[in-house]
Coordinates of C-alpha atoms and ligand atoms in Angstrom, one line a residue:
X36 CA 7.4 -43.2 1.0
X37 CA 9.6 -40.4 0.5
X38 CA 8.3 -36.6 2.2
X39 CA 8.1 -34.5 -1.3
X40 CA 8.0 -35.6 -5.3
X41 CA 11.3 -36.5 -6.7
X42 CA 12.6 -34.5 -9.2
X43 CA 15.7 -36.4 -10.8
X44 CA 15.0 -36.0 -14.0
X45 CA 14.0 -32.1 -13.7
X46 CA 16.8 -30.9 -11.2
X47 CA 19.8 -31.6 -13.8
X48 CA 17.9 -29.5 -16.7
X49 CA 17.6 -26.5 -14.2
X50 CA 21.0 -26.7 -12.9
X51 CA 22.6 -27.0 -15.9
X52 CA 21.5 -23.5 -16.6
X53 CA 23.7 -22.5 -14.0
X54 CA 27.2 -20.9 -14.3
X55 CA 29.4 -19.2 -12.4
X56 CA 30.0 -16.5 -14.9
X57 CA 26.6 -15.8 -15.4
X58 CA 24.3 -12.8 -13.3
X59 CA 20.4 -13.8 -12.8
X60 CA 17.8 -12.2 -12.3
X61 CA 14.8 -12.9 -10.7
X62 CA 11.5 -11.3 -11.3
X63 CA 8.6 -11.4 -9.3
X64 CA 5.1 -9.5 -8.6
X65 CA 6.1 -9.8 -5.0
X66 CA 3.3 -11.2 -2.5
X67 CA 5.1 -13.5 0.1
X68 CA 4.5 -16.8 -2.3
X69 CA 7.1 -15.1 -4.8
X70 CA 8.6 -13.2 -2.4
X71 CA 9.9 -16.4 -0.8
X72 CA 9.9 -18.2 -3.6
X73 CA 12.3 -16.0 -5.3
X74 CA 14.5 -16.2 -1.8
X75 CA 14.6 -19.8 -1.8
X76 CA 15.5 -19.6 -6.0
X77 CA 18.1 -17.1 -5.1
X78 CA 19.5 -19.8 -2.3
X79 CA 19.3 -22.5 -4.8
X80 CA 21.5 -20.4 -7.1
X81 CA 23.8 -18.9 -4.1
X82 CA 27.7 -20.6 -4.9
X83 CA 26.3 -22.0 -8.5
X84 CA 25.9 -18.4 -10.3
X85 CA 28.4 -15.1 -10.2
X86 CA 25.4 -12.9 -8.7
X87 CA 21.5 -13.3 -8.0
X88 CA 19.1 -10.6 -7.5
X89 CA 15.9 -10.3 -6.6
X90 CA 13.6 -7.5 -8.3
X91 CA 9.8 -6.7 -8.1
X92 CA 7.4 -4.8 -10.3
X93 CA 5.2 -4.4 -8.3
X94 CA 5.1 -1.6 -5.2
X95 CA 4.7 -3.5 -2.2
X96 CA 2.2 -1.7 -0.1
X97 CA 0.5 -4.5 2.0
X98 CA 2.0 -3.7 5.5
X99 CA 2.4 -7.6 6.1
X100 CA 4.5 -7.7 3.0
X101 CA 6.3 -4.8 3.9
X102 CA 6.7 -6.4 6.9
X103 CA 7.9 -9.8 6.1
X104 CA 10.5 -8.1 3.7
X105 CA 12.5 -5.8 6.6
X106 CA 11.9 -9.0 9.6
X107 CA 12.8 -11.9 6.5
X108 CA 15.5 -9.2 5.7
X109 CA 14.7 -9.9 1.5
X110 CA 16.6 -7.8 -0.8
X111 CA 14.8 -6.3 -3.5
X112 CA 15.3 -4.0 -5.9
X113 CA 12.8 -2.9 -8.5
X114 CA 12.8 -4.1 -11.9
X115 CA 13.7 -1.3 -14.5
X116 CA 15.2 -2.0 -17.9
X117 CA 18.6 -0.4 -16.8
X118 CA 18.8 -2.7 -13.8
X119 CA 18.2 -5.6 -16.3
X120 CA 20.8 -4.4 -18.4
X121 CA 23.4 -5.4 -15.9
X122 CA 21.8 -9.5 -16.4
X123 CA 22.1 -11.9 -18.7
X124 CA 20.2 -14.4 -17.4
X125 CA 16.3 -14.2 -15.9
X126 CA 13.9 -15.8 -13.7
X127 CA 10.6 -15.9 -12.9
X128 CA 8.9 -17.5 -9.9
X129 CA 5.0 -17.9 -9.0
X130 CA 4.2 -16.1 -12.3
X131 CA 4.0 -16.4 -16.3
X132 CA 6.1 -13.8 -19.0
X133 CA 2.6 -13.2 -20.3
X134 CA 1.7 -12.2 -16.6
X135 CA 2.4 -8.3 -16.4
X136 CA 3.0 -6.0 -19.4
X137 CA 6.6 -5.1 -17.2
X138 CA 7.8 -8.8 -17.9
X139 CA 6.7 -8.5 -21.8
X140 CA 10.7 -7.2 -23.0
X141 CA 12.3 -10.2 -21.6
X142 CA 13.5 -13.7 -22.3
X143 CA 12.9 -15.6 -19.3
X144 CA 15.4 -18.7 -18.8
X145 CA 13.4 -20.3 -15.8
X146 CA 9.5 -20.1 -14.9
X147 CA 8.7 -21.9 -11.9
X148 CA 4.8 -21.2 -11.3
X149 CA 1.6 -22.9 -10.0
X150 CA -1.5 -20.5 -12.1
X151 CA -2.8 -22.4 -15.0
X152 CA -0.7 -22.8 -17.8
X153 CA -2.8 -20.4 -20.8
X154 CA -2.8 -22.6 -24.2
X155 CA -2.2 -19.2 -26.3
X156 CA 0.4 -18.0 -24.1
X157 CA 3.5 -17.7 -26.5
X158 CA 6.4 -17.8 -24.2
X159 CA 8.9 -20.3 -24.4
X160 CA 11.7 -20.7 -21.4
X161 CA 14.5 -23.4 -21.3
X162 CA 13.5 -24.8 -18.1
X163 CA 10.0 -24.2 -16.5
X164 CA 8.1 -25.9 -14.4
X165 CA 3.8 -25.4 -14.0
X166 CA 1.8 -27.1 -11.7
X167 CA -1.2 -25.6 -10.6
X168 CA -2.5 -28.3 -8.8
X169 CA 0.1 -26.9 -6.2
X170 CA -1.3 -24.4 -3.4
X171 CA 2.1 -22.5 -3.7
X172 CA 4.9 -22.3 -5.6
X173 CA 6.6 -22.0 -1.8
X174 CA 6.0 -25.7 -1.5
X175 CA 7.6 -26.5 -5.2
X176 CA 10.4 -24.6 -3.7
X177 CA 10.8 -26.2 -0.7
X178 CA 10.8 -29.4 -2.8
X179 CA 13.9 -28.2 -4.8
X180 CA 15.3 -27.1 -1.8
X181 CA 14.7 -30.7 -0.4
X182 CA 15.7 -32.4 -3.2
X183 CA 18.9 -30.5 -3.4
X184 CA 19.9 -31.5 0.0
X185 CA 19.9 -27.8 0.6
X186 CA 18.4 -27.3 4.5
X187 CA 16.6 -23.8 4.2
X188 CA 17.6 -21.8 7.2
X189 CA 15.3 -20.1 10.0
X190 CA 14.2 -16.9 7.7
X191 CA 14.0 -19.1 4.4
X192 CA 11.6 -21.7 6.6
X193 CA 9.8 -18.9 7.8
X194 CA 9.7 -16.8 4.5
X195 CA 8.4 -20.2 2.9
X196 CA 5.7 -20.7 5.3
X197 CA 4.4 -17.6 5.0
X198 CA 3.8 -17.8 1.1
X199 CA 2.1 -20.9 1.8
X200 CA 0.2 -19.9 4.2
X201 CA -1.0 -16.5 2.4
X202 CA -1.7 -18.4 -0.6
X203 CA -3.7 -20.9 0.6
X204 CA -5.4 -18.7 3.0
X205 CA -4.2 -21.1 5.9
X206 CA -6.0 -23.8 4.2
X207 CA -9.0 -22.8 3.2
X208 CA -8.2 -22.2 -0.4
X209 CA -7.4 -25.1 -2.4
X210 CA -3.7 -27.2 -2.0
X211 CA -2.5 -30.5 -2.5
X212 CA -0.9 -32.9 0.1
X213 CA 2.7 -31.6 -0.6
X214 CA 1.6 -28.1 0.6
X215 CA 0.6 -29.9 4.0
X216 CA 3.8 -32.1 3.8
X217 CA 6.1 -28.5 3.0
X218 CA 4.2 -26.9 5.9
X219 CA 4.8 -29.4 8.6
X220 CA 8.7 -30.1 7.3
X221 CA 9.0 -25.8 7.6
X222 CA 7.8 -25.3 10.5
X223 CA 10.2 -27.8 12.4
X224 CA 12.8 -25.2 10.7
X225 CA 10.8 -21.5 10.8
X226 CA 10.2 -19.3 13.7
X227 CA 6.6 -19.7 14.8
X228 CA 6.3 -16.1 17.0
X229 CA 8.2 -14.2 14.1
X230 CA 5.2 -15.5 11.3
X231 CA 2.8 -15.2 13.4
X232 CA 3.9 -11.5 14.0
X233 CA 4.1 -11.0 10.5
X234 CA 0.8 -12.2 9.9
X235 CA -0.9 -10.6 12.2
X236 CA 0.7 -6.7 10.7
X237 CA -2.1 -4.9 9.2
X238 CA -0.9 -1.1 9.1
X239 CA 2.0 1.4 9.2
X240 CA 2.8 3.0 12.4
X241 CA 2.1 6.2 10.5
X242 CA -1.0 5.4 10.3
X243 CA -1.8 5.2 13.7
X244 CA -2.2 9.7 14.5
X245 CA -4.5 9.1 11.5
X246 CA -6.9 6.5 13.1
X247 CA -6.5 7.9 16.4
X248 CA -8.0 11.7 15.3
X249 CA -10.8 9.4 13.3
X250 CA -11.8 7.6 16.4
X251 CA -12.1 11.2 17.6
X252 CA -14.1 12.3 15.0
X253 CA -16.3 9.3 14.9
X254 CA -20.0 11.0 15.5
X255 CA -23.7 9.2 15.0
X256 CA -25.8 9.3 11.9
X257 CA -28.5 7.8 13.4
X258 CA -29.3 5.6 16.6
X259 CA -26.5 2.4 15.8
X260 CA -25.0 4.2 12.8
X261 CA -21.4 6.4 13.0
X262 CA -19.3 7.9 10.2
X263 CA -16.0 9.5 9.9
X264 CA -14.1 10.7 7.6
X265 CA -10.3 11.1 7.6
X266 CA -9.0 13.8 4.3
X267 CA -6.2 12.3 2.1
X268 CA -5.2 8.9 2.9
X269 CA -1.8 6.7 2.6
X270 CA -3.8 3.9 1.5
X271 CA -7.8 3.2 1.5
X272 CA -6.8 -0.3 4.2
X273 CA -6.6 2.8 6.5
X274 CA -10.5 3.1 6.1
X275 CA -11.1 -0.4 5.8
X276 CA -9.5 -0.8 9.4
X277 CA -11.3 1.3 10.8
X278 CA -14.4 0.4 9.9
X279 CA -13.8 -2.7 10.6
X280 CA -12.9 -1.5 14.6
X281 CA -16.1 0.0 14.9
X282 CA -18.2 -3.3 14.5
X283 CA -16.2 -4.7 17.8
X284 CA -17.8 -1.8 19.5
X285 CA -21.4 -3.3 20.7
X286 CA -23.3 0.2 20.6
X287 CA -22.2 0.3 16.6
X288 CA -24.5 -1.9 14.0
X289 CA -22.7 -0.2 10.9
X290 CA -19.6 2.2 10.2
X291 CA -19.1 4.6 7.0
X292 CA -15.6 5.9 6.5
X293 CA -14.4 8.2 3.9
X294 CA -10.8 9.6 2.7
X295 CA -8.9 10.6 -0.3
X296 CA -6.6 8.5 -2.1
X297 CA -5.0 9.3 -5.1
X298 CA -7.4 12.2 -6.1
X299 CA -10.7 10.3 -5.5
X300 CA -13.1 9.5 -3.1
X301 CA -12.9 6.4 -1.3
X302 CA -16.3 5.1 1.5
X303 CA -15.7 1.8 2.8
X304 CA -19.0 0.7 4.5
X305 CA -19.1 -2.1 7.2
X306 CA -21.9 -3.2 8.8
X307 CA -23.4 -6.0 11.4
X308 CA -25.8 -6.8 8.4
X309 CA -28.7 -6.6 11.4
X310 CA -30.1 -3.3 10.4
X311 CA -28.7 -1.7 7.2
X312 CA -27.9 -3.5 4.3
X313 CA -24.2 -1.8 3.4
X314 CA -24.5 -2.7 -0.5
X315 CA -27.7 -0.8 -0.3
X316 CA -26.9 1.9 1.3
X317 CA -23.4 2.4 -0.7
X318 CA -25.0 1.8 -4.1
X319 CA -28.2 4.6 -3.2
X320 CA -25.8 7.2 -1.8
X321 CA -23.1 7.0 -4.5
X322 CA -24.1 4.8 -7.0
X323 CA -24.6 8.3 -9.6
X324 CA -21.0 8.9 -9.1
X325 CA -19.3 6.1 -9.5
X326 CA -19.0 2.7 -8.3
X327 CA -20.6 1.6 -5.5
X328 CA -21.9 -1.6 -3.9
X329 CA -21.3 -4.6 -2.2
X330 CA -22.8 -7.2 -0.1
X331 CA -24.9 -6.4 3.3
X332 CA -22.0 -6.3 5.7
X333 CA -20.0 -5.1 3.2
X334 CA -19.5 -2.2 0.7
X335 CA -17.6 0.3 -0.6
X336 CA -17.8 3.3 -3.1
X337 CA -15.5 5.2 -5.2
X338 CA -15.6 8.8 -7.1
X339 CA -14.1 11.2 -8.6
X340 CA -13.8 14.6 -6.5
X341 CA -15.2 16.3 -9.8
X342 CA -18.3 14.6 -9.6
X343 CA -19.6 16.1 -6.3
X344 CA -20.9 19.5 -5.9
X345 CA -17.7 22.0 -4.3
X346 CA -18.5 21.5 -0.8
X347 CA -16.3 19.6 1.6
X348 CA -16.3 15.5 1.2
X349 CA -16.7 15.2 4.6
X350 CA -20.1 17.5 4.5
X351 CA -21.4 15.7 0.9
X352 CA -20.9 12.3 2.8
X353 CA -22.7 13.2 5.5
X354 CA -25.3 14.7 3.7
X355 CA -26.3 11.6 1.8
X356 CA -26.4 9.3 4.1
X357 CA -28.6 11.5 6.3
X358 CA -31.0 11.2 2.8
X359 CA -30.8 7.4 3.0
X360 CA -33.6 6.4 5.4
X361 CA -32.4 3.5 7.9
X362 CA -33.5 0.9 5.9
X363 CA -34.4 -2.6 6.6
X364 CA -32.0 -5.6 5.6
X365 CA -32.7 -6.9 2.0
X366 CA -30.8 -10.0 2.2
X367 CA -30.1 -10.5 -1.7
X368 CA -27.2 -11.9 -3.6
X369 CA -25.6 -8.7 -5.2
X370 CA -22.5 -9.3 -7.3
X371 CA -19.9 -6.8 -7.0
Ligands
MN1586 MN1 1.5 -18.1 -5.6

C-alpha cells in the first residue's frame, strides 16, 4: 500500500502550468495551514518558474503565526494591486477566489483548498484541486511534495506540521487518514523542540511591562473576585491572557479585565464557573452598551467609549460589577 494518494493524472495538469518565464504569485489569508502550504507551493515551483512569491491579505497578528513566520524564516509580502502588477500568474492555497473581497480582481491559475466547494461560486481556475474531506491543505501538500519526489526540508517539515496540527486542533477537529499518514512521515523530517516552541508562543515580548503593571494592579471586587484593567491595548489576547492567569491562582474563582483596543471597550471575563456565572455577569453589566455574553466560565463584552458616561473606564468597570450581586451559577446553554 503506497503512504499518500497518487496523483498521476493530476500532477502533469499542474505542472504544465509551469514556465520558466513566467512570475507567480501566491495568495493566501495566512494562518500556518496556508502559510505552509504556500511554502511548500512555492518549493514545488522553486527551478520550474522565473520567480515565486508569497503574499498575504491578511495582517498577521496571532503571536504563534508571527512566530512561526520569523523561526520558519517565510517570506511574505502583502498583497496590493501594485505588487500583483509585477505577476502574471496566481495562486491560491487553503482558500477559494470567492473567499475574501481582496482576492475578487484576480484570475487565479491554481486553487489548491480543503473548505467546501460553494455550488454558486463562479470562479473558474485551470488547475484546482478541493477536497474537504482533508484536515489540511498541509497534508495535500505534503502529498505533492511526496509525489514529486521532492523531500521537504527541516523548516518545510516543520512549517507543514504545524498547519496540520493548527488546523486540526491536534486532532480533535475532524481529518482523514492522510493527515495522520502526512503527520507521522513530517515529523521524521521536522524539528520537534522548534514546533513545539512555536506552539506554545501566545504573546509579544512587548506585552509583557503591560501584564506585569496589570498583575500589579489586580485588586478584589468581592471575596474570590479580582478585576484589572490595563488602558489601550496592542491586541484584546492581552486581556484574554490575563484572565486566563488568574484562574491558576487558587484564591481567584473569576477574573474581569478591561482595555482599549481600537477605540472601544473590550472585558474579557473568565471564571472557575463555581460561583459566578461569567455570561451572566457580562451580559447584566454591559449588555445596554453593546455586546456582551458568553458561557459561565466564559465571557466577554464590547462597547463603544461613547456609550459610557465621561468617567474613566477603569472607574465605570468597576462600578458595575460592584452593582452585580455575587450571583449564584445558572448553568444554562447561552449561545453567543
Ligand atoms: Mn486550512
Amino acid at each position: 500500500m503506497s503512504l499518500f494518494r497518487k496523483l498521476d493524472l493530476e500532477l502533469p495538469n499542474l505542472l504544465r502550468l509551469f514556465k520558466h518565464c513566467d512570475k507567480w504569485l501566491i495568495v493566501i489569508n495566512a494562518d500556518p495551514d496556508a502559510l505552509a502550504s504556500a511554502m511548500a507551493l512555492r518549493r514545488i515551483m522553486s527551478h520550474r518558474v522565473d520567480e515565486a512569491v508569497i503574499a498575504h491579505v491578511n495582517e498577521v497578528r496571532r503571536p504563534d503565526n508571527r512566530a512561526m513566520i520569523r523561526r520558519l524564516r517565510i517570506p511574505l509580502t502583502r498583497l496590493t494591486p501594485t505588487l500583483a502588477a509585477g505577476f502574471n500568474r496566481l495562486a491560491m492555497v487553503d482558500s477559494q477566489p470567492h473567499h475574501h473581497p481582496e482576492f475578487a480582481p484576480y484570475h487565479f491559475s491554481v486553487v489548491i483548498d480543503h473548505h467546501p466547494l460553494e455550488e454558486n461560486a463562479s470562479w473558474r481556475a485551470d488547475y484546482r484541486d478541493i477536497r474537504p474531506g482533508y484536515g489540511a491543505v498541509s497534508t495535500m501538500m505534503t502529498e505533492y511534495l511526496h509525489n514529486l519526489k521532492v523531500r521537504p526540508g527541516m523548516l518545510l517539515a516543520t512549517a507543514l506540521l504545524y498547519g496540520i496540527k493548527t488546523d486540526t486542533k491536534s486532532f480533535e477537529r475532524p481529518f482523514i487518514d492522510a493527515d495522520i499518514r502526512a503527520f507521522r512521515h513530517l515529523a521524521a523530517k521536522a524539528n520537534m523542540l522548534l514546533l513545539s516552541k512555536i506552539a506554545r508562543v501566545e504573546m509579544d515580548k512587548a506585552w509583557l511591562p503591560v501584564i506585569a503593571a496589570a498583575l500589579g494592579r489586580l485588586s478584589p471586587l468581592s471575596r474570590r473576585g479580582y478585576a484589572a484593567h490595563l488602558g489601550e491595548v496592542d491586541s484584546p489576547d492581552i486581556l484574554v491572557i490575563l484572565a486566563d492567569f488568574c484562574l491558576h491562582v487558587d484564591a481567584v474563582s473569576w477574573a474581569v479585565i478591561s482595555g482599549v483596543w481600537q477605540g472601544r471597550a473590550v472585558v474579557v471575563f473568565r471564571g472557575d464557573g463555581l460561583s459566578l456565572d461569567m455570561g451572566v455577569l457580562a451580559k447584566e453589566s454591559f449588555g445596554a452598551l453593546g455586546p456582551a455574553g458568553g458561557h459561565a466560565t466564559m465571557a466577554r463584552a464590547e462597547f463603544d467609549l461613547n456609550a459610557m458616561p465621561r468617567r474613566s473606564l477603569e472607574d465605570f468597570v468597576c462600578e458595575r460589577l460592584e452593582a452585580c450581586p455575587g450571583k449564584p451559577v445558572r448553568p444554562q446553554k447561552r449561545p453567543r
